[in-house]
mmCIF file of C-alpha atoms in Angstrom:
data_model
loop_
_atom_site.group_PDB
_atom_site.id
_atom_site.type_symbol
_atom_site.label_atom_id
_atom_site.label_comp_id
_atom_site.label_asym_id
_atom_site.label_seq_id
_atom_site.Cartn_x
_atom_site.Cartn_y
_atom_site.Cartn_z
ATOM 1 C CA UNK A 261 -9.684 -21.277 -25.613
ATOM 2 C CA UNK A 262 -10.640 -19.521 -28.815
ATOM 3 C CA UNK A 263 -10.149 -16.145 -27.112
ATOM 4 C CA UNK A 264 -6.475 -16.896 -26.434
ATOM 5 C CA UNK A 265 -5.942 -17.799 -30.117
ATOM 6 C CA UNK A 266 -7.608 -14.538 -31.101
ATOM 7 C CA UNK A 267 -5.394 -12.553 -28.765
ATOM 8 C CA UNK A 268 -2.243 -14.282 -30.050
ATOM 9 C CA UNK A 269 -3.133 -13.176 -33.561
ATOM 10 C CA UNK A 270 -3.933 -9.595 -32.506
ATOM 11 C CA UNK A 271 -0.774 -9.155 -30.418
ATOM 12 C CA UNK A 272 1.479 -11.382 -32.511
ATOM 13 C CA UNK A 273 2.623 -13.732 -29.785
ATOM 14 C CA UNK A 274 3.145 -17.448 -29.460
ATOM 15 C CA UNK A 275 1.113 -18.915 -26.579
ATOM 16 C CA UNK A 276 3.251 -21.308 -24.469
ATOM 17 C CA UNK A 277 0.901 -22.081 -21.582
ATOM 18 C CA UNK A 278 -2.058 -20.653 -19.626
ATOM 19 C CA UNK A 279 -3.286 -20.960 -16.024
ATOM 20 C CA UNK A 280 -6.040 -19.544 -13.915
ATOM 21 C CA UNK A 281 -5.257 -16.716 -11.372
ATOM 22 C CA UNK A 282 -7.067 -16.547 -8.075
ATOM 23 C CA UNK A 283 -8.668 -13.438 -6.674
ATOM 24 C CA UNK A 284 -11.015 -12.527 -9.480
ATOM 25 C CA UNK A 285 -14.483 -12.299 -7.984
ATOM 26 C CA UNK A 286 -16.074 -10.687 -11.014
ATOM 27 C CA UNK A 287 -14.037 -11.621 -14.066
ATOM 28 C CA UNK A 288 -12.250 -14.825 -15.026
ATOM 29 C CA UNK A 289 -8.493 -14.092 -14.856
ATOM 30 C CA UNK A 290 -5.751 -16.053 -16.583
ATOM 31 C CA UNK A 291 -1.968 -15.806 -16.779
ATOM 32 C CA UNK A 292 -0.562 -16.446 -20.218
ATOM 33 C CA UNK A 293 3.071 -17.353 -20.799
ATOM 34 C CA UNK A 294 3.899 -16.047 -24.283
ATOM 35 C CA UNK A 295 6.782 -15.205 -26.564
ATOM 36 C CA UNK A 296 6.110 -11.514 -25.557
ATOM 37 C CA UNK A 297 6.465 -12.352 -21.863
ATOM 38 C CA UNK A 298 3.848 -13.078 -19.283
ATOM 39 C CA UNK A 299 0.477 -11.476 -19.672
ATOM 40 C CA UNK A 300 -2.816 -11.310 -17.693
ATOM 41 C CA UNK A 301 -6.139 -11.719 -19.414
ATOM 42 C CA UNK A 302 -9.410 -10.766 -17.716
ATOM 43 C CA UNK A 303 -12.476 -12.207 -19.392
ATOM 44 C CA UNK A 304 -16.181 -11.535 -18.869
ATOM 45 C CA UNK A 305 -19.415 -11.524 -20.867
ATOM 46 C CA UNK A 306 -19.535 -9.217 -23.893
ATOM 47 C CA UNK A 307 -22.363 -7.172 -22.299
ATOM 48 C CA UNK A 308 -19.945 -6.208 -19.493
ATOM 49 C CA UNK A 309 -17.395 -4.758 -21.954
ATOM 50 C CA UNK A 310 -17.853 -1.219 -20.545
ATOM 51 C CA UNK A 311 -16.651 -2.446 -17.127
ATOM 52 C CA UNK A 312 -13.368 -3.715 -18.586
ATOM 53 C CA UNK A 313 -13.027 -0.716 -20.894
ATOM 54 C CA UNK A 314 -13.297 1.606 -17.833
ATOM 55 C CA UNK A 315 -10.740 -0.523 -15.981
ATOM 56 C CA UNK A 316 -8.290 -0.151 -18.874
ATOM 57 C CA UNK A 317 -8.849 3.589 -18.948
ATOM 58 C CA UNK A 318 -8.293 3.780 -15.158
ATOM 59 C CA UNK A 319 -5.080 1.871 -15.366
ATOM 60 C CA UNK A 320 -3.855 4.156 -18.148
ATOM 61 C CA UNK A 321 -4.732 7.258 -16.128
ATOM 62 C CA UNK A 322 -2.918 6.014 -13.042
ATOM 63 C CA UNK A 323 0.052 4.938 -15.128
ATOM 64 C CA UNK A 324 0.312 8.427 -16.679
ATOM 65 C CA UNK A 325 0.122 10.141 -13.254
ATOM 66 C CA UNK A 326 2.248 7.941 -10.967
ATOM 67 C CA UNK A 327 5.991 8.094 -10.962
ATOM 68 C CA UNK A 328 6.552 5.798 -7.920
ATOM 69 C CA UNK A 329 3.899 3.159 -8.197
ATOM 70 C CA UNK A 330 3.930 0.465 -10.833
ATOM 71 C CA UNK A 331 0.746 0.227 -12.864
ATOM 72 C CA UNK A 332 0.451 -2.705 -15.324
ATOM 73 C CA UNK A 333 0.584 -1.654 -19.003
ATOM 74 C CA UNK A 334 -2.596 -2.178 -20.939
ATOM 75 C CA UNK A 335 -1.971 -4.096 -24.181
ATOM 76 C CA UNK A 336 -5.449 -4.668 -25.553
ATOM 77 C CA UNK A 337 -9.096 -4.374 -24.588
ATOM 78 C CA UNK A 338 -12.201 -5.239 -26.553
ATOM 79 C CA UNK A 339 -14.793 -7.865 -27.505
ATOM 80 C CA UNK A 340 -14.392 -11.224 -29.202
ATOM 81 C CA UNK A 341 -17.503 -13.157 -30.024
ATOM 82 C CA UNK A 342 -19.394 -13.526 -26.618
ATOM 83 C CA UNK A 343 -16.428 -12.407 -24.504
ATOM 84 C CA UNK A 344 -15.120 -9.023 -23.379
ATOM 85 C CA UNK A 345 -11.457 -8.988 -22.431
ATOM 86 C CA UNK A 346 -8.621 -6.913 -21.006
ATOM 87 C CA UNK A 347 -4.947 -7.814 -21.609
ATOM 88 C CA UNK A 348 -2.339 -6.308 -19.307
ATOM 89 C CA UNK A 349 1.267 -7.035 -18.501
ATOM 90 C CA UNK A 350 1.870 -9.591 -15.752
ATOM 91 C CA UNK A 351 3.971 -8.218 -12.875
ATOM 92 C CA UNK A 352 5.638 -10.809 -10.710
ATOM 93 C CA UNK A 353 4.795 -10.395 -7.034
ATOM 94 C CA UNK A 354 7.621 -10.251 -4.576
ATOM 95 C CA UNK A 355 8.245 -9.339 -0.971
ATOM 96 C CA UNK A 356 8.413 -5.883 0.561
ATOM 97 C CA UNK A 357 11.933 -4.521 1.277
ATOM 98 C CA UNK A 358 12.959 -2.522 4.285
ATOM 99 C CA UNK A 359 11.311 0.800 3.211
ATOM 100 C CA UNK A 360 8.656 -0.553 0.824
ATOM 101 C CA UNK A 361 5.656 0.384 3.038
ATOM 102 C CA UNK A 362 7.126 3.852 3.691
ATOM 103 C CA UNK A 363 7.744 4.371 0.000
ATOM 104 C CA UNK A 364 4.196 3.183 -0.786
ATOM 105 C CA UNK A 365 2.674 5.694 1.548
ATOM 106 C CA UNK A 366 4.685 8.514 0.108
ATOM 107 C CA UNK A 367 3.891 7.314 -3.440
ATOM 108 C CA UNK A 368 0.153 7.348 -2.764
ATOM 109 C CA UNK A 369 0.413 10.900 -1.471
ATOM 110 C CA UNK A 370 2.212 11.815 -4.738
ATOM 111 C CA UNK A 371 -0.574 10.152 -6.702
ATOM 112 C CA UNK A 372 -3.113 12.239 -4.771
ATOM 113 C CA UNK A 373 -1.207 15.442 -5.685
ATOM 114 C CA UNK A 374 -2.706 15.088 -9.180
ATOM 115 C CA UNK A 375 -5.678 17.297 -9.095
ATOM 116 C CA UNK A 376 -8.272 18.982 -11.293
ATOM 117 C CA UNK A 377 -10.745 21.779 -10.790
ATOM 118 C CA UNK A 378 -14.002 19.711 -10.366
ATOM 119 C CA UNK A 379 -14.891 16.592 -8.365
ATOM 120 C CA UNK A 380 -15.668 13.392 -10.157
ATOM 121 C CA UNK A 381 -14.895 12.262 -13.704
ATOM 122 C CA UNK A 382 -16.685 12.188 -17.030
ATOM 123 C CA UNK A 383 -18.418 8.913 -17.658
ATOM 124 C CA UNK A 384 -19.645 6.036 -15.517
ATOM 125 C CA UNK A 385 -17.131 3.435 -14.247
ATOM 126 C CA UNK A 386 -17.523 0.565 -11.792
ATOM 127 C CA UNK A 387 -16.890 -0.364 -8.169
ATOM 128 C CA UNK A 388 -16.761 -4.019 -8.273
ATOM 129 C CA UNK A 389 -19.570 -4.986 -10.669
ATOM 130 C CA UNK A 390 -21.767 -1.994 -9.589
ATOM 131 C CA UNK A 391 -22.017 1.109 -11.771
ATOM 132 C CA UNK A 392 -20.307 4.147 -10.262
ATOM 133 C CA UNK A 393 -21.647 7.442 -11.559
ATOM 134 C CA UNK A 394 -19.125 10.218 -12.089
ATOM 135 C CA UNK A 395 -20.802 13.445 -12.974
ATOM 136 C CA UNK A 396 -18.626 16.424 -12.280
ATOM 137 C CA UNK A 397 -19.488 18.571 -9.215
ATOM 138 C CA UNK A 398 -18.171 21.875 -7.729
ATOM 139 C CA UNK A 399 -17.946 20.487 -4.155
ATOM 140 C CA UNK A 400 -16.907 17.204 -2.539
ATOM 141 C CA UNK A 401 -20.051 16.967 -0.489
ATOM 142 C CA UNK A 402 -22.281 17.177 -3.548
ATOM 143 C CA UNK A 403 -20.344 14.452 -5.389
ATOM 144 C CA UNK A 404 -20.188 12.224 -2.337
ATOM 145 C CA UNK A 405 -23.852 12.363 -1.658
ATOM 146 C CA UNK A 406 -25.272 12.460 -5.146
ATOM 147 C CA UNK A 407 -22.914 10.079 -6.929
ATOM 148 C CA UNK A 408 -21.805 7.788 -4.106
ATOM 149 C CA UNK A 409 -23.824 7.525 -0.927
ATOM 150 C CA UNK A 410 -27.440 8.216 -2.095
ATOM 151 C CA UNK A 411 -27.271 5.846 -5.100
ATOM 152 C CA UNK A 412 -26.061 2.979 -2.898
ATOM 153 C CA UNK A 413 -28.687 3.812 -0.215
ATOM 154 C CA UNK A 414 -31.341 3.617 -2.937
ATOM 155 C CA UNK A 415 -29.945 0.298 -4.152
ATOM 156 C CA UNK A 416 -29.915 -1.052 -0.552
ATOM 157 C CA UNK A 417 -33.505 0.101 -0.118
ATOM 158 C CA UNK A 418 -34.530 -1.611 -3.335
ATOM 159 C CA UNK A 419 -32.694 -4.809 -2.251
ATOM 160 C CA UNK A 420 -34.640 -4.804 1.027
ATOM 161 C CA UNK A 421 -31.639 -4.248 3.260
ATOM 162 C CA UNK A 422 -32.668 -0.754 4.429
ATOM 163 C CA UNK A 423 -35.976 0.971 5.161
ATOM 164 C CA UNK A 424 -37.041 4.437 4.058
ATOM 165 C CA UNK A 425 -36.476 5.770 7.605
ATOM 166 C CA UNK A 426 -32.792 4.592 7.379
ATOM 167 C CA UNK A 427 -32.149 7.065 4.538
ATOM 168 C CA UNK A 428 -30.714 10.431 5.799
ATOM 169 C CA UNK A 429 -31.961 13.716 4.527
ATOM 170 C CA UNK A 430 -29.921 15.278 1.783
ATOM 171 C CA UNK A 431 -29.496 18.622 3.597
ATOM 172 C CA UNK A 432 -28.152 16.796 6.709
ATOM 173 C CA UNK A 433 -25.746 14.720 4.694
ATOM 174 C CA UNK A 434 -24.402 17.642 2.716
ATOM 175 C CA UNK A 435 -23.854 19.666 5.930
ATOM 176 C CA UNK A 436 -22.167 16.724 7.658
ATOM 177 C CA UNK A 437 -19.738 15.910 4.733
ATOM 178 C CA UNK A 438 -18.801 19.575 4.376
ATOM 179 C CA UNK A 439 -18.101 19.879 8.093
ATOM 180 C CA UNK A 440 -16.163 16.565 8.564
ATOM 181 C CA UNK A 441 -14.041 16.195 5.482
ATOM 182 C CA UNK A 442 -10.925 18.356 5.466
ATOM 183 C CA UNK A 443 -10.445 21.025 2.733
ATOM 184 C CA UNK A 444 -8.641 19.478 -0.197
ATOM 185 C CA UNK A 445 -8.401 19.787 -3.935
ATOM 186 C CA UNK A 446 -9.961 17.018 -5.982
ATOM 187 C CA UNK A 447 -7.338 14.190 -5.874
ATOM 188 C CA UNK A 448 -6.796 11.408 -8.396
ATOM 189 C CA UNK A 449 -7.851 8.309 -6.464
ATOM 190 C CA UNK A 450 -7.290 4.647 -7.023
ATOM 191 C CA UNK A 451 -10.849 4.323 -5.767
ATOM 192 C CA UNK A 452 -10.857 0.731 -4.448
ATOM 193 C CA UNK A 453 -7.740 0.556 -2.393
ATOM 194 C CA UNK A 454 -8.169 -2.657 -0.360
ATOM 195 C CA UNK A 455 -5.366 -5.090 0.313
ATOM 196 C CA UNK A 456 -6.254 -7.307 -2.652
ATOM 197 C CA UNK A 457 -5.552 -4.512 -5.093
ATOM 198 C CA UNK A 458 -1.918 -3.818 -4.250
ATOM 199 C CA UNK A 459 1.260 -5.901 -3.895
ATOM 200 C CA UNK A 460 5.007 -5.377 -4.101
ATOM 201 C CA UNK A 461 7.023 -6.500 -7.121
ATOM 202 C CA UNK A 462 10.315 -8.381 -6.875
ATOM 203 C CA UNK A 463 12.209 -5.133 -6.206
ATOM 204 C CA UNK A 464 9.811 -4.174 -3.367
ATOM 205 C CA UNK A 465 8.073 -1.426 -5.430
ATOM 206 C CA UNK A 466 4.279 -1.061 -4.872
ATOM 207 C CA UNK A 467 1.954 -2.154 -7.638
ATOM 208 C CA UNK A 468 -1.725 -1.145 -8.022
ATOM 209 C CA UNK A 469 -4.365 -3.085 -9.945
ATOM 210 C CA UNK A 470 -8.181 -3.050 -10.425
ATOM 211 C CA UNK A 471 -8.797 0.664 -10.033
ATOM 212 C CA UNK A 472 -12.035 2.548 -9.822
ATOM 213 C CA UNK A 473 -10.658 5.991 -10.460
ATOM 214 C CA UNK A 474 -12.082 9.457 -10.156
ATOM 215 C CA UNK A 475 -11.071 12.799 -8.620
ATOM 216 C CA UNK A 476 -12.249 12.783 -5.066
ATOM 217 C CA UNK A 477 -11.281 13.320 -1.432
ATOM 218 C CA UNK A 478 -8.028 11.492 -0.619
ATOM 219 C CA UNK A 479 -9.466 10.096 2.559
ATOM 220 C CA UNK A 480 -11.552 7.750 0.417
ATOM 221 C CA UNK A 481 -8.411 5.748 -0.427
ATOM 222 C CA UNK A 482 -7.214 5.990 3.148
ATOM 223 C CA UNK A 483 -10.637 4.912 4.561
ATOM 224 C CA UNK A 484 -10.735 1.903 2.270
ATOM 225 C CA UNK A 485 -7.169 0.965 3.180
ATOM 226 C CA UNK A 486 -8.158 0.886 6.840
ATOM 227 C CA UNK A 487 -11.392 -1.087 6.207
ATOM 228 C CA UNK A 488 -10.109 -4.643 5.701
ATOM 229 C CA UNK A 489 -6.508 -4.284 7.056
ATOM 230 C CA UNK A 490 -3.341 -5.265 5.234
ATOM 231 C CA UNK A 491 -1.704 -1.843 5.331
ATOM 232 C CA UNK A 492 1.087 -1.111 7.790
ATOM 233 C CA UNK A 493 1.305 1.699 10.292
ATOM 234 C CA UNK A 494 4.402 2.834 8.477
ATOM 235 C CA UNK A 495 2.334 3.241 5.275
ATOM 236 C CA UNK A 496 -0.203 5.555 6.933
ATOM 237 C CA UNK A 497 2.534 7.567 8.788
ATOM 238 C CA UNK A 498 4.469 8.086 5.554
ATOM 239 C CA UNK A 499 1.311 9.122 3.724
ATOM 240 C CA UNK A 500 0.388 11.739 6.335
ATOM 241 C CA UNK A 501 4.023 12.983 6.339
ATOM 242 C CA UNK A 502 3.583 13.920 2.668
ATOM 243 C CA UNK A 503 -0.106 14.877 2.712
ATOM 244 C CA UNK A 504 -1.141 16.118 6.197
ATOM 245 C CA UNK A 505 -4.882 15.806 6.616
ATOM 246 C CA UNK A 506 -6.513 18.205 8.992
ATOM 247 C CA UNK A 507 -9.604 17.628 11.050
ATOM 248 C CA UNK A 508 -10.814 14.485 12.786
ATOM 249 C CA UNK A 509 -9.281 11.595 10.793
ATOM 250 C CA UNK A 510 -11.382 8.964 12.490
ATOM 251 C CA UNK A 511 -14.669 10.666 11.435
ATOM 252 C CA UNK A 512 -13.360 11.104 7.875
ATOM 253 C CA UNK A 513 -12.252 7.498 7.674
ATOM 254 C CA UNK A 514 -15.635 6.178 8.975
ATOM 255 C CA UNK A 515 -17.653 8.332 6.626
ATOM 256 C CA UNK A 516 -15.432 7.307 3.679
ATOM 257 C CA UNK A 517 -15.933 3.651 4.697
ATOM 258 C CA UNK A 518 -19.745 4.124 4.563
ATOM 259 C CA UNK A 519 -19.559 4.139 0.834
ATOM 260 C CA UNK A 520 -17.533 0.957 0.574
ATOM 261 C CA UNK A 521 -19.663 -0.856 3.147
ATOM 262 C CA UNK A 522 -22.825 0.138 1.235
ATOM 263 C CA UNK A 523 -21.216 -1.288 -1.924
ATOM 264 C CA UNK A 524 -20.310 -4.540 -0.138
ATOM 265 C CA UNK A 525 -23.860 -4.722 1.355
ATOM 266 C CA UNK A 526 -25.375 -4.439 -2.149
ATOM 267 C CA UNK A 527 -22.863 -6.892 -3.662
ATOM 268 C CA UNK A 528 -22.570 -9.531 -0.942
ATOM 269 C CA UNK A 529 -25.575 -9.123 1.401
ATOM 270 C CA UNK A 530 -26.483 -8.682 5.036
ATOM 271 C CA UNK A 531 -23.119 -9.538 6.649
ATOM 272 C CA UNK A 532 -22.306 -5.876 6.043
ATOM 273 C CA UNK A 533 -25.630 -4.422 7.238
ATOM 274 C CA UNK A 534 -24.594 -4.038 10.919
ATOM 275 C CA UNK A 535 -21.526 -1.992 9.920
ATOM 276 C CA UNK A 536 -23.586 0.200 7.639
ATOM 277 C CA UNK A 537 -26.215 0.878 10.335
ATOM 278 C CA UNK A 538 -23.592 1.570 12.929
ATOM 279 C CA UNK A 539 -22.236 4.440 10.861
ATOM 280 C CA UNK A 540 -25.686 5.742 9.893
ATOM 281 C CA UNK A 541 -26.792 5.776 13.528
ATOM 282 C CA UNK A 542 -23.541 7.379 14.745
ATOM 283 C CA UNK A 543 -23.609 10.303 12.291
ATOM 284 C CA UNK A 544 -27.221 10.810 11.259
ATOM 285 C CA UNK A 545 -29.563 9.855 14.059
#
């Protein structure tokens, strides 16, 4: 592939072999064995360069603010001919050790201890292949409604999955989110913490990939972690031991999952519609 030759020139490595990696729903992902060590290359169309640029920036932000979670180092990101690309270090997956899940929970709580004054982040990034707006807000409920829930509801309406009567009123949503979500400073989030975006390295240390970062409520990461399984009870207990969350955790988890279920509805279709409507009906009607 011409792209690999270009990257070898830019990074001054000798390419020994390449192979496809599974798990990439949006970008083509390859593992390169090189004279610099093993690398991962994510490739997409040039017009989607912003998506890979934001991913690179998210990885760098997590790497700078996490002492106990491994984040792949970004080597290069850019455009070559018709391709956009992201080159990161390859981290060999391993098996969890005795305390790996406990350490992961505590490490996520440590990541969430990185805060800023306002909610959100400057600049649009992506959740999957969908744009995720990140204007800064003074309150969590404003960000969650205006930058997360309402845009996805509008998209679902436009896609024909929802009807106008399914869309909650803004005042009701703001009041509900303020009531249900526990008080917390804006926390640095991974933003897309499902079981396909973490693994343990050969030493049993947690590794995070494919972030969708912003400063938001920490129960967003916890809600997503609950949504598709793959996280142990030890992980959640260790997290709460370091970052006790007040209020009704079940309600916070379900309302956090509403965003991710709407995203999946808009990306993958009606198999997620029932779950979306169940939460809307439980909390808004």
